[in-house]
mmCIF file with all atom_site columns, C-alpha atoms in Angstrom:
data_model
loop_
_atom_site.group_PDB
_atom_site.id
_atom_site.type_symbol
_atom_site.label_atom_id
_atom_site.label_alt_id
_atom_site.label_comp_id
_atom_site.label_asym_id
_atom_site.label_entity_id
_atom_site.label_seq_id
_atom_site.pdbx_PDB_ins_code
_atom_site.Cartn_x
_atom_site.Cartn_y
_atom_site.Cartn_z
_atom_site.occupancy
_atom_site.B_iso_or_equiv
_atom_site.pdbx_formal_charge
_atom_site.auth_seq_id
_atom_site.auth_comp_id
_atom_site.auth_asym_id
_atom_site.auth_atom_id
_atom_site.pdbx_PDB_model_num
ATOM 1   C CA . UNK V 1 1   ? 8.064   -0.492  19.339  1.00 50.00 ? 1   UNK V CA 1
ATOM 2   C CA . UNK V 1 2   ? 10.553  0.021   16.514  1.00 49.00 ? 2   UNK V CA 1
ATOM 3   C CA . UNK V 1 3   ? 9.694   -0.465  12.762  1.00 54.00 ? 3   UNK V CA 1
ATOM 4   C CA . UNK V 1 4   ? 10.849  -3.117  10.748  1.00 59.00 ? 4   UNK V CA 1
ATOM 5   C CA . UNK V 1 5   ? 11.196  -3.368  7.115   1.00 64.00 ? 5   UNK V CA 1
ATOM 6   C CA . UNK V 1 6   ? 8.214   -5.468  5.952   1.00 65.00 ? 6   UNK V CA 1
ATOM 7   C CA . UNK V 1 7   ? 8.990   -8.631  4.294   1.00 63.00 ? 7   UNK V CA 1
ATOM 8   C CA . UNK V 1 8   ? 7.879   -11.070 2.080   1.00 74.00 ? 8   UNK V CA 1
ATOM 9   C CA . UNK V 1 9   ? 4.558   -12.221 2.823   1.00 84.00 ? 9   UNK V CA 1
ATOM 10  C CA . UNK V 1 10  ? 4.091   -16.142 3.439   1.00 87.00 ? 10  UNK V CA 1
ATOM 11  C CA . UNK V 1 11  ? 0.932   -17.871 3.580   1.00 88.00 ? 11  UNK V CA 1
ATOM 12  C CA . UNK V 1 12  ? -0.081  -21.150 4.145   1.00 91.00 ? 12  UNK V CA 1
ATOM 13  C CA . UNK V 1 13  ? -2.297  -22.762 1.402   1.00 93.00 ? 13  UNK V CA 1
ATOM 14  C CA . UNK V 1 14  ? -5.815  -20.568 2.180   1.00 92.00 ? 14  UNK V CA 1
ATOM 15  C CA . UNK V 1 15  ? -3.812  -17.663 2.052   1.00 89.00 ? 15  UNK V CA 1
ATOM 16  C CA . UNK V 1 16  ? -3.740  -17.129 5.938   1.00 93.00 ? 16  UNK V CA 1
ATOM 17  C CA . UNK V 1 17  ? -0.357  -15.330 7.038   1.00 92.00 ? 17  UNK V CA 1
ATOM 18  C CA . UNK V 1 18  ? 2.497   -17.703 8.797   1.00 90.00 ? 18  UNK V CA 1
ATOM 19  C CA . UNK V 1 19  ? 4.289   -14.251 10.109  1.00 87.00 ? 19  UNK V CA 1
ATOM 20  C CA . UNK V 1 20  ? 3.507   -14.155 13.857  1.00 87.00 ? 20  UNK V CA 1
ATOM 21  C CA . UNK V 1 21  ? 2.972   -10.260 14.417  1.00 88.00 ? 21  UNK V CA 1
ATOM 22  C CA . UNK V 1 22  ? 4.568   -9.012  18.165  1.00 87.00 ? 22  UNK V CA 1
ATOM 23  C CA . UNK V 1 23  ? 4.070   -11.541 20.926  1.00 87.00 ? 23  UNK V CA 1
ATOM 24  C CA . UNK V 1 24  ? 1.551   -12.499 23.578  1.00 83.00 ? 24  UNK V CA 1
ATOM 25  C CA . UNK V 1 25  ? 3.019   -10.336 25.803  1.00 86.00 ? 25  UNK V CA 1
ATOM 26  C CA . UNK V 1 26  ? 3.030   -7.438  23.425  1.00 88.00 ? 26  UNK V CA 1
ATOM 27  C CA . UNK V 1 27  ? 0.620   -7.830  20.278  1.00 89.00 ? 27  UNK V CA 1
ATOM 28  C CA . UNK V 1 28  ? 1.881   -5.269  17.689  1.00 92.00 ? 28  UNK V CA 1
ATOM 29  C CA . UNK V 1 29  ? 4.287   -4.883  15.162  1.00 92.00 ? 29  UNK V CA 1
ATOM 30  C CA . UNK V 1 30  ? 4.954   -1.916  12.929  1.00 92.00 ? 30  UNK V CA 1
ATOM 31  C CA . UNK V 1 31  ? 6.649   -2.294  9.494   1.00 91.00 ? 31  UNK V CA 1
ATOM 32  C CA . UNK V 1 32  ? 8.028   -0.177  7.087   1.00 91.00 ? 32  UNK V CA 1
ATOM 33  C CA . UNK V 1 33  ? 7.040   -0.981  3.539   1.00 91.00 ? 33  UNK V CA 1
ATOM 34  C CA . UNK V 1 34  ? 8.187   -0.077  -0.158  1.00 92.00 ? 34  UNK V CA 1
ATOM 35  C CA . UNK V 1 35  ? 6.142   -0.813  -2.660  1.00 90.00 ? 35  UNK V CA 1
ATOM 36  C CA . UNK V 1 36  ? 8.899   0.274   -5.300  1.00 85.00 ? 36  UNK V CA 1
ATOM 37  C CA . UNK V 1 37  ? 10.809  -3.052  -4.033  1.00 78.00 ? 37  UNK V CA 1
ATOM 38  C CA . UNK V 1 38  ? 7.681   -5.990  -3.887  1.00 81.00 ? 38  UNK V CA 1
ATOM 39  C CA . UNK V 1 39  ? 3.651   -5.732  -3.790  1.00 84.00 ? 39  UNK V CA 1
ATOM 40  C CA . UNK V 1 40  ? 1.958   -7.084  -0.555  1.00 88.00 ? 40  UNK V CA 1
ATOM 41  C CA . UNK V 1 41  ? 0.193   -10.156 -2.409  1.00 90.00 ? 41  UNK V CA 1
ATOM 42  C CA . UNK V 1 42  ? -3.530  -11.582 -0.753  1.00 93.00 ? 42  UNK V CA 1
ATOM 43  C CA . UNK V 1 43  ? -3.242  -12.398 2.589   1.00 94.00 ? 43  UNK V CA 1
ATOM 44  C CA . UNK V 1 44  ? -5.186  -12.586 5.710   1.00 94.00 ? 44  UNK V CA 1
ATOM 45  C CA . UNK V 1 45  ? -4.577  -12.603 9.168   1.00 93.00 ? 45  UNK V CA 1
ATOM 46  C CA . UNK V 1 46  ? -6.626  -12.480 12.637  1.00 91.00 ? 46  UNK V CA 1
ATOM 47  C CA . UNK V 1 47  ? -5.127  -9.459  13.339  1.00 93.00 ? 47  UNK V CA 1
ATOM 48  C CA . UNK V 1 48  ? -6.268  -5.443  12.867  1.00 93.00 ? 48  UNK V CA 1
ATOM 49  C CA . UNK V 1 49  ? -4.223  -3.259  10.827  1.00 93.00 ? 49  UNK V CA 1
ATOM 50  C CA . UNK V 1 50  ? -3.633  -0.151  10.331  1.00 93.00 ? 50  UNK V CA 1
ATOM 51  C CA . UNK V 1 51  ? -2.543  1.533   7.763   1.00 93.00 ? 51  UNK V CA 1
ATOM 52  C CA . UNK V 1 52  ? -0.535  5.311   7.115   1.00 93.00 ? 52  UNK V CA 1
ATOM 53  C CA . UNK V 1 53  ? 0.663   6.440   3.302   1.00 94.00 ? 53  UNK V CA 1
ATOM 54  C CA . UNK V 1 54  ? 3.995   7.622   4.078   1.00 94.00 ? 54  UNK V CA 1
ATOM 55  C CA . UNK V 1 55  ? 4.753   8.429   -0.109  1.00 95.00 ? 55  UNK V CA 1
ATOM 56  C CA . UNK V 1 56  ? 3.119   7.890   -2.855  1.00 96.00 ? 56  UNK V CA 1
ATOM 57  C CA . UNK V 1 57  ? -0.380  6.031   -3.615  1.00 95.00 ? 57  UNK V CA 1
ATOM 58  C CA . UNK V 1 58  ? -1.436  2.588   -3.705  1.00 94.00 ? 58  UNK V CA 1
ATOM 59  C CA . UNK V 1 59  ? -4.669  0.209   -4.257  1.00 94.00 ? 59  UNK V CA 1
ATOM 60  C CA . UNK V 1 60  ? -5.432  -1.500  -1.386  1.00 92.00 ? 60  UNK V CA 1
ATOM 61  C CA . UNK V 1 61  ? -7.941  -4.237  -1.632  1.00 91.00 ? 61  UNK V CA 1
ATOM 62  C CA . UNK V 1 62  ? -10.052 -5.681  0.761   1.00 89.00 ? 62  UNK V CA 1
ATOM 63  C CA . UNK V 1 63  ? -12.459 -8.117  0.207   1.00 87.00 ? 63  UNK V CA 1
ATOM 64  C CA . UNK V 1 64  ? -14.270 -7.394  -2.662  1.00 88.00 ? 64  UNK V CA 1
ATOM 65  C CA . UNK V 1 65  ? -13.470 -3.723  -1.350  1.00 89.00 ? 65  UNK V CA 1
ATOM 66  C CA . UNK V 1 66  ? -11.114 -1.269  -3.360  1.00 92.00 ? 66  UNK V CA 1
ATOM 67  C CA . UNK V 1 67  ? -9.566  2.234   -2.412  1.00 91.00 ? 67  UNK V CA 1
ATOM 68  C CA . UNK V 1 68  ? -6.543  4.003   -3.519  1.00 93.00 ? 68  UNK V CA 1
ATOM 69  C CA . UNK V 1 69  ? -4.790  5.481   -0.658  1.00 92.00 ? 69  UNK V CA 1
ATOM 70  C CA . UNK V 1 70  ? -2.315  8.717   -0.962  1.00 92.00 ? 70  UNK V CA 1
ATOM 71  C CA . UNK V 1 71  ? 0.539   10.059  0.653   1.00 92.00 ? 71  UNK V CA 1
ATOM 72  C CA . UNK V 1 72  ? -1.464  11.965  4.039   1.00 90.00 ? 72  UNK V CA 1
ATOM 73  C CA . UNK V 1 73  ? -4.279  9.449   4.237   1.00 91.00 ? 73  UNK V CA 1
ATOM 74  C CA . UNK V 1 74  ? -4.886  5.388   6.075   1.00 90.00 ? 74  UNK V CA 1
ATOM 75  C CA . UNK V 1 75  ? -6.434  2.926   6.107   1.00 90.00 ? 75  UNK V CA 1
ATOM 76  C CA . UNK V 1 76  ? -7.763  0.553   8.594   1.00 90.00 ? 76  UNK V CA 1
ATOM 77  C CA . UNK V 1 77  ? -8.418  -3.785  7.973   1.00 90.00 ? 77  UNK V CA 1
ATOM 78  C CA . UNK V 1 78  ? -10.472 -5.986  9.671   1.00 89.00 ? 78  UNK V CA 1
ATOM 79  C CA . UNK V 1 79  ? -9.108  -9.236  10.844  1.00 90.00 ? 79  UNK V CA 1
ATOM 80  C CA . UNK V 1 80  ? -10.075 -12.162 9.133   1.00 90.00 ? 80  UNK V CA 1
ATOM 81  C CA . UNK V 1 81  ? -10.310 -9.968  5.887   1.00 91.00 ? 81  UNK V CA 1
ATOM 82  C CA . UNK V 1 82  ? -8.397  -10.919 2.307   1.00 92.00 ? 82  UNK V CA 1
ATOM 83  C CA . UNK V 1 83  ? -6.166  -8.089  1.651   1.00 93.00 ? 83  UNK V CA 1
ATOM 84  C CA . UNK V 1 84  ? -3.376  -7.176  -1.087  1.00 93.00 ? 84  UNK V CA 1
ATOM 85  C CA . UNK V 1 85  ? -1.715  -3.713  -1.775  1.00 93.00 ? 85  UNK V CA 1
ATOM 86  C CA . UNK V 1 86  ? -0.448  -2.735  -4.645  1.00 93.00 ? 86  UNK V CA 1
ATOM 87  C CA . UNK V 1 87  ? 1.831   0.191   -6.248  1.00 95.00 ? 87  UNK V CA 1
ATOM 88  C CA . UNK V 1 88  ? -0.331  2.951   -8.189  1.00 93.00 ? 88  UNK V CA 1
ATOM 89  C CA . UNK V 1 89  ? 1.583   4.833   -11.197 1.00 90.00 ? 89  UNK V CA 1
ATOM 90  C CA . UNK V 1 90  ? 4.928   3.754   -10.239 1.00 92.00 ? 90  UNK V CA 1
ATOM 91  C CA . UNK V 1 91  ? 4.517   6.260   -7.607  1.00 94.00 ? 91  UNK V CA 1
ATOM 92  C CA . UNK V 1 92  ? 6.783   3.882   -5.222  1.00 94.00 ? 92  UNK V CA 1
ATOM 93  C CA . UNK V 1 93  ? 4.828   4.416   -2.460  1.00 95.00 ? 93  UNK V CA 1
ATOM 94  C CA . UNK V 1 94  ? 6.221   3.979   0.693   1.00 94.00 ? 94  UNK V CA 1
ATOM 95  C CA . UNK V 1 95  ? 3.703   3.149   4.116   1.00 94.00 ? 95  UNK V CA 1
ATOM 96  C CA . UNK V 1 96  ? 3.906   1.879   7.700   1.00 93.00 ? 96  UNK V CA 1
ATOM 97  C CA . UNK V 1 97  ? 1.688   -0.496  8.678   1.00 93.00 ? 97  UNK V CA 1
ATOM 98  C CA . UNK V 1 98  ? 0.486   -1.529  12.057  1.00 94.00 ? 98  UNK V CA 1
ATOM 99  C CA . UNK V 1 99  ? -0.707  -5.274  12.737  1.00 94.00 ? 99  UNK V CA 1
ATOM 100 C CA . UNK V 1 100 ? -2.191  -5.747  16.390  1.00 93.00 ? 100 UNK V CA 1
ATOM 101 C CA . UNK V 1 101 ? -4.149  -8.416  18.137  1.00 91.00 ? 101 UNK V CA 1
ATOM 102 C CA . UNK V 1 102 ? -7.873  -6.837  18.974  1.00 91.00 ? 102 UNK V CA 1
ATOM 103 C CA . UNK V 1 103 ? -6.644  -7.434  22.603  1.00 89.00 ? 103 UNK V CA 1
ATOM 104 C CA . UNK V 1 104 ? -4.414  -4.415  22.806  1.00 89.00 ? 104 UNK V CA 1
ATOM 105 C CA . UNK V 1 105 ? -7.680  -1.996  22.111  1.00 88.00 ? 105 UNK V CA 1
ATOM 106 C CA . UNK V 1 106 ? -9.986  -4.599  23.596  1.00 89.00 ? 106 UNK V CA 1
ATOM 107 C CA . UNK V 1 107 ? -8.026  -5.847  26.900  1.00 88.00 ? 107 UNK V CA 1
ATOM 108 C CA . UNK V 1 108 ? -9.588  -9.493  27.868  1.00 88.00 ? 108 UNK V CA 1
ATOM 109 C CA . UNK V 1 109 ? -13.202 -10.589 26.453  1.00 89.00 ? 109 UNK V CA 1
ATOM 110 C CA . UNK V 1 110 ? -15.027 -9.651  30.090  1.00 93.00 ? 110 UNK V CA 1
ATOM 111 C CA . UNK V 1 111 ? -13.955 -5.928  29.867  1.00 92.00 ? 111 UNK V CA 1
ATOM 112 C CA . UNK V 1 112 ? -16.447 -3.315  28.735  1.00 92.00 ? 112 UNK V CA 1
ATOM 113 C CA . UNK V 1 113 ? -14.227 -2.460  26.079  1.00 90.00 ? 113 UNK V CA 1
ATOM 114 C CA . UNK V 1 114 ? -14.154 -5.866  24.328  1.00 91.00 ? 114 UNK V CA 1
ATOM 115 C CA . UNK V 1 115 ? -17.842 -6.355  25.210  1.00 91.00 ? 115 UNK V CA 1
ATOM 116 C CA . UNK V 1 116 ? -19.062 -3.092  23.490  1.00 91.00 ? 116 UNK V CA 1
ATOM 117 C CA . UNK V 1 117 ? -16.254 -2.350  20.836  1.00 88.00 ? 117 UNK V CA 1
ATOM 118 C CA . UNK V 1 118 ? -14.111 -5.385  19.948  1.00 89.00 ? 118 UNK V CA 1
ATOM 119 C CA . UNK V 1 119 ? -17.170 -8.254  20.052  1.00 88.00 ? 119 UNK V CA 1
ATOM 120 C CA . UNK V 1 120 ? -19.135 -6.610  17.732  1.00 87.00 ? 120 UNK V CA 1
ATOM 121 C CA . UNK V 1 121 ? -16.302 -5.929  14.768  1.00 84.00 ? 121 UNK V CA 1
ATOM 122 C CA . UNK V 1 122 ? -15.162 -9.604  15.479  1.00 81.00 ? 122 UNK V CA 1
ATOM 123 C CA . UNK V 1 123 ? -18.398 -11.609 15.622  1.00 80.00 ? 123 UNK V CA 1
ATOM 124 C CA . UNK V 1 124 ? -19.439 -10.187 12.306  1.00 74.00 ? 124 UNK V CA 1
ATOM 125 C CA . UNK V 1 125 ? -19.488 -12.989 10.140  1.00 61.00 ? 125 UNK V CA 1
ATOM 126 C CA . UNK V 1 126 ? -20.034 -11.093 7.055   1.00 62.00 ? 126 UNK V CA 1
ATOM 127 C CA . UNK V 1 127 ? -17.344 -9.171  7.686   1.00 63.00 ? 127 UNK V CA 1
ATOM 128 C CA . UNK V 1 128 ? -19.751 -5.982  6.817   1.00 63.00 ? 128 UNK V CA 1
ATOM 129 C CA . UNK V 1 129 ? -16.679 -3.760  7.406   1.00 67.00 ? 129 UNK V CA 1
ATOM 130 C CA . UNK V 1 130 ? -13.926 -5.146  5.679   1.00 75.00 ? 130 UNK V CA 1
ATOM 131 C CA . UNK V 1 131 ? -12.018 -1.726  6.090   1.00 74.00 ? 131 UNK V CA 1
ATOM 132 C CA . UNK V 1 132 ? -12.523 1.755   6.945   1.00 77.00 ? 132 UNK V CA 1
ATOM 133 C CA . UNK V 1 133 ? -10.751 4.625   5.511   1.00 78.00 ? 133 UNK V CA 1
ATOM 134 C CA . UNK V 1 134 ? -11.291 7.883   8.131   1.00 75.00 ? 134 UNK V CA 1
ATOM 135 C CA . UNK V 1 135 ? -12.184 11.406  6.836   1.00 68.00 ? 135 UNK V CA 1
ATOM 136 C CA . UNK V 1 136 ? -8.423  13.220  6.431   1.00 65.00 ? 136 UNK V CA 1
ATOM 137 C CA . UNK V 1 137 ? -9.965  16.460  7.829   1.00 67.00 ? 137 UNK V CA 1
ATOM 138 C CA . UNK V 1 138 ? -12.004 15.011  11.293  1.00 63.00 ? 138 UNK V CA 1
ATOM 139 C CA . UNK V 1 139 ? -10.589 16.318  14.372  1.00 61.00 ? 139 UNK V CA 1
ATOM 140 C CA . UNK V 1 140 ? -9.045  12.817  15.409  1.00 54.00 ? 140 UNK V CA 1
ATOM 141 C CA . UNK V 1 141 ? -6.898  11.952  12.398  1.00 53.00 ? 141 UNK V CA 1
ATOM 142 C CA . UNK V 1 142 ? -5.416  15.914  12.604  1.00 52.00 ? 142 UNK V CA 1
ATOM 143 C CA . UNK V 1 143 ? -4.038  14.470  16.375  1.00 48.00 ? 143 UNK V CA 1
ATOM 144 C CA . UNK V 1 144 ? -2.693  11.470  14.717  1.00 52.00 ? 144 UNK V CA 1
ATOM 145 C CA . UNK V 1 145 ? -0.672  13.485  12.407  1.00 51.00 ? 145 UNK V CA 1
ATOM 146 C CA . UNK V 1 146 ? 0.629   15.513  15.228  1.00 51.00 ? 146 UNK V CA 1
ATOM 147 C CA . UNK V 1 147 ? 1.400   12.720  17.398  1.00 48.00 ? 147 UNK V CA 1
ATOM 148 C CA . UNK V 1 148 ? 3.055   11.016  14.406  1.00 53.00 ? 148 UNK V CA 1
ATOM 149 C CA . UNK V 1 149 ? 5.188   14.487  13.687  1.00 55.00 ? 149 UNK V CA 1
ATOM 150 C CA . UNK V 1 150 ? 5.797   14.678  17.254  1.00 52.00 ? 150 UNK V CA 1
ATOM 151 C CA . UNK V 1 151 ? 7.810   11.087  17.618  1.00 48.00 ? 151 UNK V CA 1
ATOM 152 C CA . UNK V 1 152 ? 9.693   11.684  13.681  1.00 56.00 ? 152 UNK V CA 1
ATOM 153 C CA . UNK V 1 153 ? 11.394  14.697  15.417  1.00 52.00 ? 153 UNK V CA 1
ATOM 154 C CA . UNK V 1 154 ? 12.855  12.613  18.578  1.00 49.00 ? 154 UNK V CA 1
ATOM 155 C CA . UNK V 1 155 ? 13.830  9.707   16.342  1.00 53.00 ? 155 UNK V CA 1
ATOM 156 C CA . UNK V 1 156 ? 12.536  7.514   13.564  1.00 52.00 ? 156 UNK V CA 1
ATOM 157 C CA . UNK V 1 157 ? 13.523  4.150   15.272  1.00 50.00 ? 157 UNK V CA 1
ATOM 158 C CA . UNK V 1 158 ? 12.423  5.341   18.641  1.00 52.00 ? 158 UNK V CA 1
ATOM 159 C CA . UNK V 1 159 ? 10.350  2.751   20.268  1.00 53.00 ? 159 UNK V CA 1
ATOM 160 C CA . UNK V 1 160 ? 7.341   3.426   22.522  1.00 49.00 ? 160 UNK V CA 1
ATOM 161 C CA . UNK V 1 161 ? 9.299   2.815   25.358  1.00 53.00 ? 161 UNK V CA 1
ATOM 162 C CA . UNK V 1 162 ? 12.025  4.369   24.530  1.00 54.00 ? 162 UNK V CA 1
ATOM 163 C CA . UNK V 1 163 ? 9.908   7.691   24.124  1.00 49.00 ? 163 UNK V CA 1
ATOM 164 C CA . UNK V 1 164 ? 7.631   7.410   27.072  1.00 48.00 ? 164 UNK V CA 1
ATOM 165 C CA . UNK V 1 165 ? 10.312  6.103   29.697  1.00 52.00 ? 165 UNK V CA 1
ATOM 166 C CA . UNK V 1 166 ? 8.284   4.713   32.702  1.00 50.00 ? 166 UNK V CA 1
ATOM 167 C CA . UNK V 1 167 ? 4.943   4.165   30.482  1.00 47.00 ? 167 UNK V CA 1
ATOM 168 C CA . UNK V 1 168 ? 5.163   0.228   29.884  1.00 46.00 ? 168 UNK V CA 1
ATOM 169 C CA . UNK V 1 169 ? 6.712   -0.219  34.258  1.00 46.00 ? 169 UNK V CA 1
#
């Protein structure tokens, strides 16, 4: 999956996003955003998202929700969730973002995973977690990094496949 450069947002009239993200055969996308050039504006999609400071620091808002995110630290959004990001202190923060269909984690709505993991985040009406921000220092978010480090080194516009030949067959 190669980045692309985020673009302008486009909504329809209640604010949902127009921009299909990947495909049904492969639900992701991964952009490359720069705050220093345009602000995300409020949006919402059906889609998860995930978040990863690249530079700088920026508000991201979700719901009613606020956090400032730093260079280092993520960020994840619910689907069905209002969102907007903006640029803090002209810091021109830079992040990647990851939009997915629940699917991908999930797989289809009779497996175990859906049942137990994806159902419950999706059927909340309330929306109770309109993000999540994970703890910098807990032991998964330290392999993220390294993953993340890992895949800069063999090349930034590497895609998945590309990187794990024989994965995807």
């Amino acid at each position: 999956m190669a980045r692309s450069l985020g673009g302008n947002t486009v909504t329809d009239r209640h604010g949902r996003e127009l921009i299909a993200h990947g495909s049904v055969q492969f639900p992701v996308a991964c952009y490359e955003n720069d705050m220093s050039e345009k602000t995300v504006p409020w949006h919402w999609h059906d889609d998860w998202e995930v978040i990863a400071v690249e530079k700088g620091a920026a508000m991201f808002a979700a719901g009613s929700d606020r956090y400032v995110i730093r260079e280092g630290q993520g960020l994840f959004i619910n689907g069905g969730v209002l969102h907007g990001i903006w640029d803090m202190e002209n810091s021109g923060c830079r992040f990647i973002s990851i939009v997915y269909h629940p699917r991908l984690v999930g797989g289809s709505a009779d497996s175990i995973f859906w049942q137990r993991y994806v159902q419950p985040i999706l059927s909340d009406a309330g929306r109770s977690l309109p993000a999540a921000v994970p703890d910098p220092e807990e032991p998964s978010c330290k392999s993220a990094r390294s993953f993340q480090k890992g895949t800069e080194k063999r090349g930034k516009n590497q895609g998945y496949a590309e990187l794990y030949p024989g994965a995807l067959q």
